[in-house]
Coordinates of C-alpha atoms (C1' of nucleotides) in Angstrom, one line a residue:
Chain S
M1 CA 49.2 96.7 16.8
K2 CA 51.4 94.5 19.0
T3 CA 54.5 95.4 16.9
C4 CA 53.5 99.1 17.1
L5 CA 53.1 99.0 20.8
R6 CA 56.4 97.2 21.2
F7 CA 58.1 99.8 19.0
I8 CA 57.0 102.7 21.2
S9 CA 57.0 100.4 24.2
R10 CA 54.2 102.4 25.7
F11 CA 50.4 102.2 25.6
I12 CA 48.0 104.7 24.3
Y13 CA 45.4 105.2 27.0
I14 CA 41.9 104.4 26.3
S15 CA 40.7 104.6 29.9
A16 CA 37.9 107.1 30.7
E17 CA 39.6 108.1 33.9
R18 CA 42.6 109.5 32.0
N19 CA 40.6 111.4 29.5
K20 CA 39.3 113.5 32.3
V21 CA 39.1 116.5 30.0
A22 CA 36.7 114.7 27.8
S23 CA 34.7 112.9 30.3
F24 CA 32.2 115.7 30.9
V25 CA 31.0 115.6 27.3
S26 CA 30.8 111.8 27.1
S27 CA 29.0 111.5 30.4
V28 CA 26.2 113.3 28.6
R29 CA 25.8 111.5 25.4
Y30 CA 25.5 108.1 27.0
Y31 CA 23.8 109.3 30.1
N32 CA 20.6 107.7 31.1
A33 CA 18.2 110.6 31.4
A34 CA 16.0 108.8 33.8
A35 CA 18.7 109.0 36.5
A36 CA 19.0 112.8 36.2
K37 CA 18.3 115.0 39.2
T38 CA 16.6 118.3 38.8
L39 CA 18.8 121.3 39.0
S40 CA 17.0 122.6 42.1
D41 CA 18.1 119.7 44.3
C42 CA 21.8 119.8 43.5
R43 CA 24.4 121.4 45.6
W44 CA 26.0 123.1 42.6
E45 CA 23.2 125.6 42.8
E46 CA 23.9 126.4 46.4
G47 CA 26.0 129.5 45.7
K48 CA 29.4 129.7 44.2
S49 CA 32.5 130.4 46.2
S50 CA 34.0 133.7 44.9
D51 CA 37.3 133.9 43.1
T52 CA 39.1 135.1 46.2
Q53 CA 37.1 133.7 49.1
K54 CA 37.0 129.9 48.8
W55 CA 35.1 129.1 52.0
S56 CA 33.4 130.6 55.1
S57 CA 34.1 127.8 57.5
L58 CA 36.6 125.0 57.5
E59 CA 37.2 122.4 60.2
H60 CA 39.3 119.3 60.0
K61 CA 41.4 116.9 62.2
G62 CA 44.7 117.8 60.6
P63 CA 46.8 115.3 58.6
Y64 CA 47.4 111.7 59.6
F65 CA 51.1 111.0 60.3
P66 CA 52.6 107.7 59.0
P67 CA 53.6 105.3 61.8
E68 CA 57.1 105.7 63.4
Y69 CA 59.9 103.5 62.1
E70 CA 60.0 100.0 63.6
P71 CA 63.6 98.8 64.0
L72 CA 64.6 95.5 62.3
P73 CA 64.7 92.4 64.4
D74 CA 68.1 91.5 65.8
N75 CA 68.6 88.6 63.5
I76 CA 68.4 90.8 60.4
C77 CA 71.8 92.3 59.6
F78 CA 73.1 94.9 57.4
N79 CA 76.6 93.9 56.2
Y80 CA 79.4 96.1 55.2
D81 CA 82.4 94.7 53.5
G82 CA 81.3 91.2 54.6
Q83 CA 80.9 92.2 58.2
P84 CA 77.6 92.6 60.1
V85 CA 77.1 96.2 61.3
K86 CA 74.4 97.3 63.7
L87 CA 73.1 100.6 62.4
S88 CA 71.6 103.4 64.4
P89 CA 67.8 103.6 64.0
V90 CA 67.9 106.6 61.6
T91 CA 70.6 105.1 59.4
E92 CA 68.9 101.8 59.5
E93 CA 65.5 103.2 58.4
I94 CA 67.1 104.9 55.4
A95 CA 68.9 101.6 54.6
T96 CA 65.5 99.9 54.5
F97 CA 64.2 102.4 51.9
Y98 CA 67.0 101.3 49.6
A99 CA 66.7 97.6 50.5
K100 CA 63.0 97.6 49.6
M101 CA 63.8 98.9 46.2
L102 CA 66.6 96.4 45.3
D103 CA 64.3 94.7 42.8
H104 CA 63.6 98.0 41.0
E105 CA 65.5 99.3 38.0
Y106 CA 66.1 102.5 39.8
T107 CA 68.8 101.0 42.1
S108 CA 70.9 100.1 39.1
K109 CA 71.2 103.7 38.0
E110 CA 74.3 105.6 39.0
V111 CA 72.5 108.9 39.7
F112 CA 70.1 107.1 42.0
Q113 CA 72.9 105.3 43.8
N114 CA 75.0 108.4 44.2
N115 CA 72.2 110.6 45.5
F116 CA 71.1 107.9 47.9
F117 CA 74.5 107.2 49.2
C118 CA 75.3 110.9 49.6
D119 CA 72.1 111.7 51.5
W120 CA 72.4 108.5 53.6
R121 CA 75.9 109.3 54.7
E122 CA 74.6 112.8 55.8
E123 CA 72.2 111.1 58.2
M124 CA 74.8 108.6 59.6
T125 CA 76.5 108.9 63.0
K126 CA 80.1 109.9 62.9
E127 CA 81.2 106.3 63.5
E128 CA 79.0 105.0 60.8
R129 CA 80.2 107.6 58.3
K130 CA 83.8 106.7 59.2
L131 CA 83.1 103.0 58.4
I132 CA 80.6 103.1 55.5
K133 CA 82.4 104.8 52.6
T134 CA 81.4 102.8 49.5
L135 CA 78.0 101.8 48.4
S136 CA 79.3 98.7 46.5
K137 CA 80.5 97.3 49.8
C138 CA 77.0 97.6 51.3
D139 CA 75.0 94.4 51.5
F140 CA 71.3 95.0 51.9
S141 CA 70.2 91.5 50.9
Q142 CA 69.1 90.3 54.3
I143 CA 67.0 93.4 54.8
H144 CA 65.5 93.0 51.3
K145 CA 64.7 89.4 52.0
Y146 CA 63.1 90.3 55.3
F147 CA 60.7 92.8 53.6
V148 CA 59.9 90.3 50.8
E149 CA 58.9 87.8 53.5
K150 CA 56.9 90.5 55.4
S151 CA 55.0 91.3 52.2
E152 CA 54.3 87.5 51.6
E153 CA 53.0 87.3 55.2
R154 CA 50.7 90.1 54.5
K155 CA 49.4 88.5 51.4
N156 CA 48.8 85.2 53.3
M157 CA 46.9 86.7 56.2
T158 CA 43.7 85.1 57.1
K159 CA 40.3 86.6 56.2
E160 CA 39.9 87.7 59.8
E161 CA 43.3 89.3 60.0
K162 CA 42.6 91.2 56.8
Q163 CA 39.2 92.3 58.2
V164 CA 40.9 93.8 61.2
L165 CA 43.2 95.9 58.9
K166 CA 40.3 96.9 56.8
E167 CA 38.4 98.1 59.9
E168 CA 41.4 100.1 61.1
A169 CA 41.7 101.7 57.6
S170 CA 38.1 102.8 57.6
R171 CA 38.4 104.1 61.2
L172 CA 41.3 106.3 60.0
M173 CA 39.3 107.4 57.0
E174 CA 36.3 108.3 59.2
E175 CA 38.5 110.2 61.6
Y176 CA 40.9 112.0 59.3
G177 CA 39.4 111.6 55.8
Y178 CA 36.7 114.2 56.0
C179 CA 36.4 117.9 56.8
L180 CA 33.6 120.2 57.3
L181 CA 33.5 123.0 54.7
D182 CA 30.7 125.5 54.9
G183 CA 28.6 123.0 56.8
H184 CA 29.2 120.2 54.2
R185 CA 31.0 117.0 55.1
E186 CA 33.6 116.8 52.3
K187 CA 36.1 114.0 51.5
I188 CA 39.7 114.9 51.7
G189 CA 41.9 113.9 48.8
N190 CA 45.1 113.0 50.6
F191 CA 44.7 113.1 54.4
K192 CA 47.8 110.9 54.9
L193 CA 51.1 112.7 54.9
E194 CA 53.6 111.3 52.5
P195 CA 55.8 108.8 54.3
P196 CA 59.6 109.1 54.2
G197 CA 61.4 107.3 51.4
L198 CA 63.7 107.7 48.4
F199 CA 62.6 110.2 45.7
R200 CA 61.6 108.5 42.4
G201 CA 61.8 111.2 39.8
R202 CA 60.5 110.3 36.3
G203 CA 62.8 110.1 33.3
E204 CA 66.5 111.0 33.8
H205 CA 65.8 113.0 36.9
P206 CA 69.0 114.4 38.5
K207 CA 67.6 114.1 42.0
M208 CA 66.4 110.4 41.9
G209 CA 67.4 108.5 44.9
K210 CA 67.6 111.5 47.3
L211 CA 66.1 111.1 50.7
K212 CA 62.5 112.3 51.2
K213 CA 62.6 113.1 54.9
R214 CA 60.0 112.3 57.4
I215 CA 57.5 115.2 57.9
Q216 CA 57.3 116.4 61.5
P217 CA 54.3 118.3 62.9
E218 CA 56.8 121.2 63.3
D219 CA 57.0 121.3 59.4
V220 CA 53.2 121.5 58.9
T221 CA 51.1 124.6 58.5
I222 CA 47.4 124.1 59.3
N223 CA 44.7 126.1 57.6
C224 CA 41.2 126.2 59.1
S225 CA 38.6 128.7 60.1
Q226 CA 39.3 130.8 63.3
D227 CA 36.2 129.7 65.1
S228 CA 36.7 126.0 64.3
K229 CA 38.1 123.3 66.6
I230 CA 41.9 123.6 65.8
P231 CA 43.4 120.2 65.1
A232 CA 45.6 118.9 67.9
P233 CA 49.2 118.1 66.9
P234 CA 50.6 114.7 67.9
A235 CA 51.5 114.5 71.6
G236 CA 54.7 116.4 72.5
H237 CA 54.7 118.3 69.2
R238 CA 53.4 121.6 67.9
W239 CA 52.4 122.8 64.4
K240 CA 54.7 125.1 62.5
R241 CA 51.8 127.5 62.2
V242 CA 48.0 127.7 62.3
Q243 CA 46.5 130.1 59.8
H244 CA 42.9 131.0 58.8
D245 CA 43.2 132.0 55.2
N246 CA 40.0 131.5 53.3
T247 CA 41.4 132.6 50.0
V248 CA 43.1 129.2 49.6
T249 CA 41.6 125.7 49.5
W250 CA 44.3 123.7 51.3
L251 CA 43.9 122.2 54.7
A252 CA 47.6 121.7 55.6
S253 CA 50.9 122.3 53.8
W254 CA 54.6 121.6 54.3
L255 CA 57.8 122.1 52.3
E256 CA 59.1 119.0 50.7
N257 CA 62.9 118.7 51.0
I258 CA 63.8 117.6 47.5
H259 CA 62.9 120.7 45.6
G260 CA 61.9 122.9 48.6
R261 CA 58.5 123.3 47.1
P262 CA 55.2 123.4 49.1
K263 CA 52.9 120.4 49.2
Y264 CA 49.3 120.4 50.3
I265 CA 46.5 118.4 51.7
M266 CA 43.5 119.2 49.6
L267 CA 40.0 118.1 49.0
N268 CA 38.9 115.1 47.0
P269 CA 37.8 115.8 43.4
S270 CA 34.2 114.9 44.4
S271 CA 34.0 117.9 46.7
K272 CA 32.0 121.0 45.9
L273 CA 35.0 123.2 45.7
K274 CA 36.9 121.1 43.3
G275 CA 33.7 120.4 41.3
E276 CA 33.0 124.1 40.9
K277 CA 36.6 124.6 39.6
D278 CA 36.2 121.7 37.2
W279 CA 32.8 123.0 35.9
Q280 CA 34.4 126.5 35.4
K281 CA 37.2 124.8 33.4
Y282 CA 34.8 123.3 31.0
E283 CA 32.7 126.4 30.7
T284 CA 35.9 128.3 29.7
A285 CA 36.6 125.7 27.1
R286 CA 33.0 126.0 25.8
R287 CA 33.4 129.8 25.6
L288 CA 36.5 129.2 23.5
K289 CA 34.4 127.3 21.1
M290 CA 32.6 130.6 20.3
K291 CA 35.8 132.5 20.0
V292 CA 38.1 130.0 18.4
D293 CA 37.5 131.0 14.8
S294 CA 38.6 134.6 15.4
I295 CA 41.6 133.4 17.4
R296 CA 42.6 131.2 14.5
K297 CA 42.2 134.0 12.0
Q298 CA 44.4 136.2 14.3
Y299 CA 47.2 133.7 14.6
R300 CA 47.2 133.1 10.9
R301 CA 47.6 136.9 10.4
D302 CA 50.5 136.8 12.9
W303 CA 52.4 134.4 10.7
T304 CA 53.2 137.2 8.3
S305 CA 53.9 139.9 10.9
R306 CA 56.9 142.0 10.5
E307 CA 57.8 141.4 14.1
M308 CA 59.6 138.1 14.8
K309 CA 58.1 137.7 18.3
I310 CA 54.5 138.0 16.8
R311 CA 55.3 135.4 14.2
Q312 CA 56.7 133.1 16.8
R313 CA 53.7 133.6 19.0
G314 CA 51.4 132.9 16.0
V315 CA 53.1 129.6 15.2
A316 CA 53.3 128.6 18.9
I317 CA 49.6 129.1 19.4
Y318 CA 49.0 127.2 16.1
F319 CA 50.9 124.2 17.6
I320 CA 49.0 124.4 20.9
D321 CA 45.7 124.5 19.1
K322 CA 46.5 121.9 16.3
L323 CA 48.6 119.5 18.3
A324 CA 47.3 120.0 21.9
L325 CA 50.9 120.7 23.1
R326 CA 51.3 121.9 26.6
A327 CA 52.5 125.5 27.2
G328 CA 56.1 124.6 28.1
N329 CA 57.2 126.7 31.0
E330 CA 60.9 127.2 31.6
K331 CA 62.4 124.7 34.0
D332 CA 65.4 124.7 36.3
D333 CA 68.3 122.4 35.7
E334 CA 67.4 120.3 38.7
S335 CA 64.8 118.3 36.9
A336 CA 64.5 116.0 33.9
D337 CA 65.1 117.7 30.5
T338 CA 61.5 117.9 29.3
V339 CA 59.8 120.5 27.1
G340 CA 56.5 121.9 26.0
C341 CA 55.6 124.2 23.1
C342 CA 57.4 127.4 24.2
S343 CA 60.5 125.6 25.4
L344 CA 60.9 123.5 22.2
R345 CA 64.5 123.6 21.0
V346 CA 65.8 123.5 17.4
E347 CA 66.9 119.8 18.0
H348 CA 63.3 118.8 18.7
I349 CA 62.0 119.4 15.2
T350 CA 63.0 118.3 11.7
L351 CA 61.6 120.0 8.6
H352 CA 60.8 118.0 5.5
R353 CA 59.8 119.8 2.4
R354 CA 58.3 116.6 1.3
L355 CA 57.7 113.4 3.2
D356 CA 55.6 110.3 2.5
A357 CA 53.8 112.1 -0.3
Q358 CA 52.9 115.0 1.9
E359 CA 54.3 118.5 1.7
H360 CA 55.7 120.7 4.5
V361 CA 56.0 118.1 7.2
V362 CA 57.3 118.9 10.6
E363 CA 58.7 115.9 12.5
F364 CA 58.5 116.4 16.3
D365 CA 60.6 114.3 18.7
F366 CA 60.9 115.4 22.3
L367 CA 60.3 114.4 25.8
G368 CA 57.2 116.0 27.3
K369 CA 55.6 115.9 30.8
D370 CA 56.8 112.9 32.8
S371 CA 59.5 112.3 30.2
I372 CA 57.0 110.8 27.8
R373 CA 58.1 110.9 24.3
Y374 CA 56.2 113.0 21.8
Y375 CA 56.8 111.8 18.3
N376 CA 54.7 113.0 15.5
K377 CA 55.0 113.9 11.8
V378 CA 52.6 116.7 10.9
P379 CA 52.0 118.4 7.6
V380 CA 51.6 122.1 8.4
E381 CA 50.6 125.1 6.4
K382 CA 53.2 126.5 4.0
Q383 CA 53.6 129.8 5.9
V384 CA 54.2 127.9 9.2
F385 CA 56.8 125.8 7.5
K386 CA 58.5 129.0 6.1
N387 CA 58.4 130.6 9.5
L388 CA 60.0 127.5 11.2
K389 CA 62.8 127.6 8.6
L390 CA 63.3 131.2 9.6
F391 CA 63.2 130.5 13.3
I392 CA 65.9 127.9 13.1
K393 CA 68.2 129.8 10.8
H394 CA 71.7 130.4 12.3
K395 CA 70.7 128.6 15.5
D396 CA 72.4 125.6 17.2
P397 CA 70.4 122.4 17.9
E398 CA 70.2 123.3 21.6
D399 CA 68.9 126.8 21.0
D400 CA 65.3 127.7 21.7
L401 CA 63.0 127.4 18.7
F402 CA 60.8 130.2 20.0
D403 CA 63.4 132.5 21.5
R404 CA 61.3 135.7 21.5
I405 CA 58.3 134.4 23.5
T406 CA 57.5 132.9 26.9
T407 CA 54.5 131.2 28.3
V408 CA 53.6 134.3 30.3
K409 CA 53.6 136.5 27.2
L410 CA 51.7 133.9 25.2
N411 CA 49.0 133.6 27.9
K412 CA 48.8 137.3 28.2
T413 CA 47.9 137.5 24.5
L414 CA 45.4 134.7 24.8
N415 CA 43.8 136.4 27.7
E416 CA 43.4 139.5 25.6
S417 CA 41.6 137.5 23.0
M418 CA 39.3 135.9 25.6
P419 CA 39.2 136.5 29.3
G420 CA 40.3 133.4 31.2
L421 CA 42.0 131.9 28.1
T422 CA 45.4 130.2 28.6
A423 CA 47.3 127.6 26.7
K424 CA 45.9 124.7 28.7
V425 CA 42.3 125.6 27.8
F426 CA 43.1 124.6 24.3
R427 CA 43.9 121.1 25.5
T428 CA 40.5 120.8 27.3
F429 CA 38.7 122.4 24.3
N430 CA 40.4 120.2 21.7
A431 CA 40.0 117.0 23.7
S432 CA 36.3 117.7 24.3
T433 CA 35.7 118.7 20.7
T434 CA 37.5 115.6 19.5
L435 CA 35.4 113.3 21.8
Q436 CA 32.2 114.9 20.8
D437 CA 33.0 114.7 17.1
Q438 CA 34.1 111.1 17.4
L439 CA 31.0 110.1 19.3
N440 CA 28.8 111.8 16.8
K441 CA 30.6 110.0 14.0
L442 CA 30.8 106.6 15.6
T443 CA 27.4 106.1 17.2
T444 CA 24.1 105.5 15.5
E445 CA 20.6 105.0 16.8
G446 CA 20.2 101.2 16.6
M447 CA 23.5 100.3 18.3
T448 CA 23.6 97.8 21.2
V449 CA 25.1 98.8 24.6
E450 CA 28.2 96.9 23.7
E451 CA 28.6 98.6 20.4
K452 CA 28.1 102.0 22.0
I453 CA 30.7 101.2 24.6
L454 CA 33.1 100.2 21.9
S455 CA 32.4 103.5 20.1
Y456 CA 33.0 105.3 23.3
N457 CA 36.3 103.6 23.8
R458 CA 37.3 104.4 20.2
A459 CA 36.4 108.0 20.7
N460 CA 38.4 108.1 23.9
R461 CA 41.3 106.6 22.1
A462 CA 41.2 109.4 19.6
V463 CA 41.5 111.9 22.5
A464 CA 44.3 109.9 24.1
I465 CA 46.3 110.0 20.8
L466 CA 45.7 113.8 20.5
C467 CA 46.8 114.4 24.0
N468 CA 49.7 111.9 23.8
H469 CA 48.4 110.0 26.9
Q470 CA 50.6 107.0 27.3
R471 CA 51.6 104.6 30.0
A472 CA 54.4 102.1 30.3
A473 CA 53.6 98.5 29.3
P474 CA 52.9 96.4 32.4
K475 CA 55.5 93.7 33.2
T476 CA 52.9 91.0 32.4
F477 CA 52.1 92.6 29.0
E478 CA 53.6 89.9 26.8
R479 CA 51.8 87.1 28.5
S480 CA 48.5 89.0 28.6
M481 CA 48.7 89.7 24.9
Q482 CA 49.4 86.1 24.2
L483 CA 46.3 85.1 26.2
L484 CA 44.3 87.8 24.5
Q485 CA 45.3 86.5 21.0
E486 CA 44.1 83.0 22.0
K487 CA 40.8 84.4 23.2
I488 CA 40.3 86.3 20.0
Q489 CA 40.9 83.1 18.0
K490 CA 38.3 81.3 20.1
K491 CA 35.8 84.1 19.7
K492 CA 36.3 84.1 16.0
E493 CA 35.5 80.5 15.9
Q494 CA 32.4 81.1 18.0
I495 CA 31.3 83.9 15.7
E496 CA 31.6 81.7 12.7
E497 CA 29.5 79.1 14.5
A498 CA 26.9 81.8 15.5
K499 CA 26.8 83.1 11.9
K500 CA 25.9 79.6 10.8
E501 CA 23.2 79.3 13.5
L502 CA 21.8 82.7 12.5
K503 CA 21.6 81.6 8.9
E504 CA 19.7 78.5 9.9
A505 CA 17.5 80.4 12.3
K506 CA 16.6 83.0 9.6
K507 CA 15.8 80.2 7.3
A508 CA 13.6 78.6 10.0
H509 CA 11.9 81.9 10.7
K510 CA 11.1 82.4 7.0
D511 CA 9.7 78.9 6.8
A512 CA 7.7 79.2 10.1
P513 CA 7.8 82.5 12.1
S514 CA 7.5 82.3 16.0
D515 CA 7.0 85.1 18.7
K516 CA 10.6 84.5 19.9
S517 CA 12.1 85.1 16.5
K518 CA 10.3 88.5 16.1
K519 CA 11.9 90.3 19.2
C520 CA 14.6 92.8 18.9
K521 CA 15.8 94.9 22.0
K522 CA 16.5 98.6 22.2
H523 CA 19.4 99.7 24.4
Q524 CA 20.3 102.7 26.4
V525 CA 23.7 102.8 28.1
P526 CA 23.5 103.2 31.8
I527 CA 26.1 105.7 33.1
E528 CA 27.5 102.9 35.4
K529 CA 28.7 101.1 32.3
I530 CA 30.9 104.1 31.3
Y531 CA 32.0 105.6 34.6
N532 CA 33.0 104.1 37.9
K533 CA 31.9 105.4 41.2
T534 CA 34.9 107.8 41.6
Q535 CA 34.3 109.3 38.2
R536 CA 30.6 109.7 38.8
D537 CA 31.3 111.4 42.1
K538 CA 33.8 113.7 40.5
F539 CA 31.5 114.6 37.6
A540 CA 28.4 114.8 39.8
W541 CA 28.1 118.5 38.7
A542 CA 28.0 117.4 35.1
I543 CA 25.5 114.7 35.8
D544 CA 23.3 117.1 37.7
M545 CA 23.4 119.8 35.2
T546 CA 23.0 118.2 31.8
D547 CA 20.4 116.3 29.8
E548 CA 20.8 113.7 27.1
N549 CA 20.7 116.4 24.4
F550 CA 23.9 118.1 25.6
Q551 CA 26.6 118.9 23.0
F552 CA 29.9 120.3 24.0
Chain A
dG1 C1' 59.9 142.8 32.3
dG2 C1' 62.0 139.2 34.8
dC3 C1' 62.0 136.3 38.7
dT4 C1' 60.1 133.6 42.3
dA5 C1' 56.9 131.6 45.4
dG6 C1' 52.7 129.6 46.0
dA7 C1' 48.5 127.4 44.6
dC8 C1' 46.4 124.5 42.0
dT9 C1' 45.8 120.8 38.1
dT10 C1' 47.3 116.9 35.4
dG11 C1' 48.3 112.5 34.8
dG12 C1' 51.6 108.3 35.3
dT13 C1' 52.7 104.6 38.7
dT14 C1' 51.8 101.5 42.3
dC15 C1' 49.1 98.9 45.3
dC16 C1' 45.5 95.9 46.5
dA17 C1' 40.8 93.9 46.7
dG18 C1' 37.7 91.4 44.3
dA19 C1' 36.5 88.9 40.1
dA20 C1' 37.7 85.5 36.9
dA21 C1' 40.1 81.6 35.5
dC22 C1' 42.1 77.4 36.4
Chain O
dG1 C1' 40.7 76.3 46.9
dT2 C1' 44.4 78.6 44.6
dT3 C1' 46.3 81.6 41.2
dT4 C1' 46.0 85.2 38.0
dC5 C1' 44.1 89.2 36.2
dT6 C1' 41.9 93.7 36.3
dG7 C1' 40.1 98.0 37.7
dG8 C1' 39.8 101.4 41.1
dA9 C1' 41.9 104.1 44.5
dA10 C1' 45.7 106.1 46.4
dC11 C1' 49.9 108.2 45.7
dC12 C1' 52.8 111.7 44.3
dA13 C1' 55.7 113.8 40.6
dA14 C1' 55.5 117.2 37.3
dG15 C1' 53.2 120.3 35.0
dT16 C1' 50.4 125.3 34.5
dC17 C1' 49.5 129.8 35.9
dT18 C1' 49.1 134.0 38.8
dA19 C1' 50.5 137.4 42.0
dG20 C1' 53.7 140.0 44.1
dC21 C1' 58.2 141.8 44.3
dC22 C1' 62.2 144.4 42.6

DNA sequence: GGCTAGACTTGGTTCCAGAAAC
DNA sequence: GTTTCTGGAACCAAGTCTAGCC
């Protein structure tokens, strides 16, 4: 396992939090029925928001603005070409963004350096720009050291000092962290505006290192109900706009300057609005269960269609269904080169007539969402293999594999098969089905809580593999693994010892049975053992609505 | 039908508090 | 008492998908 992990240098997720799509199902199987509320006392019954109108009343305090920049003390110098230079506050603040990241791999990348330096120079005064012309002559080390020390100071704060900070944070949460939506006090997901900094794109992102500018109240649009108390902008400022649009769920929005796309302040996943959406998502996936056989029959028929676009569509849906691939919308050139199903290129697949004793194998190798590598060798049906050969014929490696279809066309077809069906529903459906099947397979009546949790983790791992959920190995991975191996060895020794003891105890029981030796416990897994508080809050709707007999 | 903007979800990374280990 | 580890929460980048425009 260790070798394998090293080879791909990433982890397969087994955490329940990540397999959100599957959590609903699993919350049921292990769910302690005694804790269930009746349907009548749950807020999910209260009346659904319609598809267009999301709320009737919405009141909030507006976003929380990050604190203004505090200039560096006079003894901390930025040096250019060996000489100390006092920077203007704006220039200095941006320098601190870079200085704080000196330990990070990002700052060694040329794209990051160039983007940073270009954006930094734009914010400089004329004089600064005239002087500071080369990044390699910039010395941020004093600033870096200063922030490392500050961080150490924070860590070494006394209990009392930490308590003061904690109280301040909870005061902020109380003031800005909640809104009033249709009379309910709901938690907001991200009430703090994103602070300025340097953009960290994932993978080989062409915009990494660019300056994420400070958001001003004048950039922010507020959304709330007309008769509510309109949030006050910070002193001396005004909002960009105040609107009262109840067809959207966001509380505030602004345009981020890196891609020029809107960003939002929205509700926490535990809120009624988000919960309803989530519930709907799983219901659509459950409807797909009823329809999936006919959809599969249809896409199989499409594989032999006379029309190329229909054949391509049939194979694409087959991949989305079988491999849980994402739809793969077209992307602009100003982001990392990642793909999904519809945007696969010829270079992302290799066809093997025969491989490892299997026939008609497709080898996938591409970067998906977040530049996470998808590598898989999959035996496919003969007709799919034939079609793929046809699709790549006379094409260059960088040509689109599915050149006749788009995600929009594909989703249109899916929607005709079943209202509400899109490519991503297959991911939810297949993840949920896999989890349910695995749980059915891996759990039996007499299992202990620990055994059931192990089965749950194994089932979750199967989902993670299907969905290609991975994360980078932590820096301390090697050391942790070593410690773990030592622990395993110790446990093995303990097990051997326990086995011996059991043997002796059995023999003793046979010779002279006692009350103690007759007991054997029955376990149910309390939901707290599977889901943390956040997850239980988020899936409150599922907990409220299901019983222990639920099957996806 | 193609393009774009906008709204929303998904999910990987980072930070930090509290637990566990030393 | 100190250090290390771990899990949860927060953060935010990167997806999906739809509506509206031309």
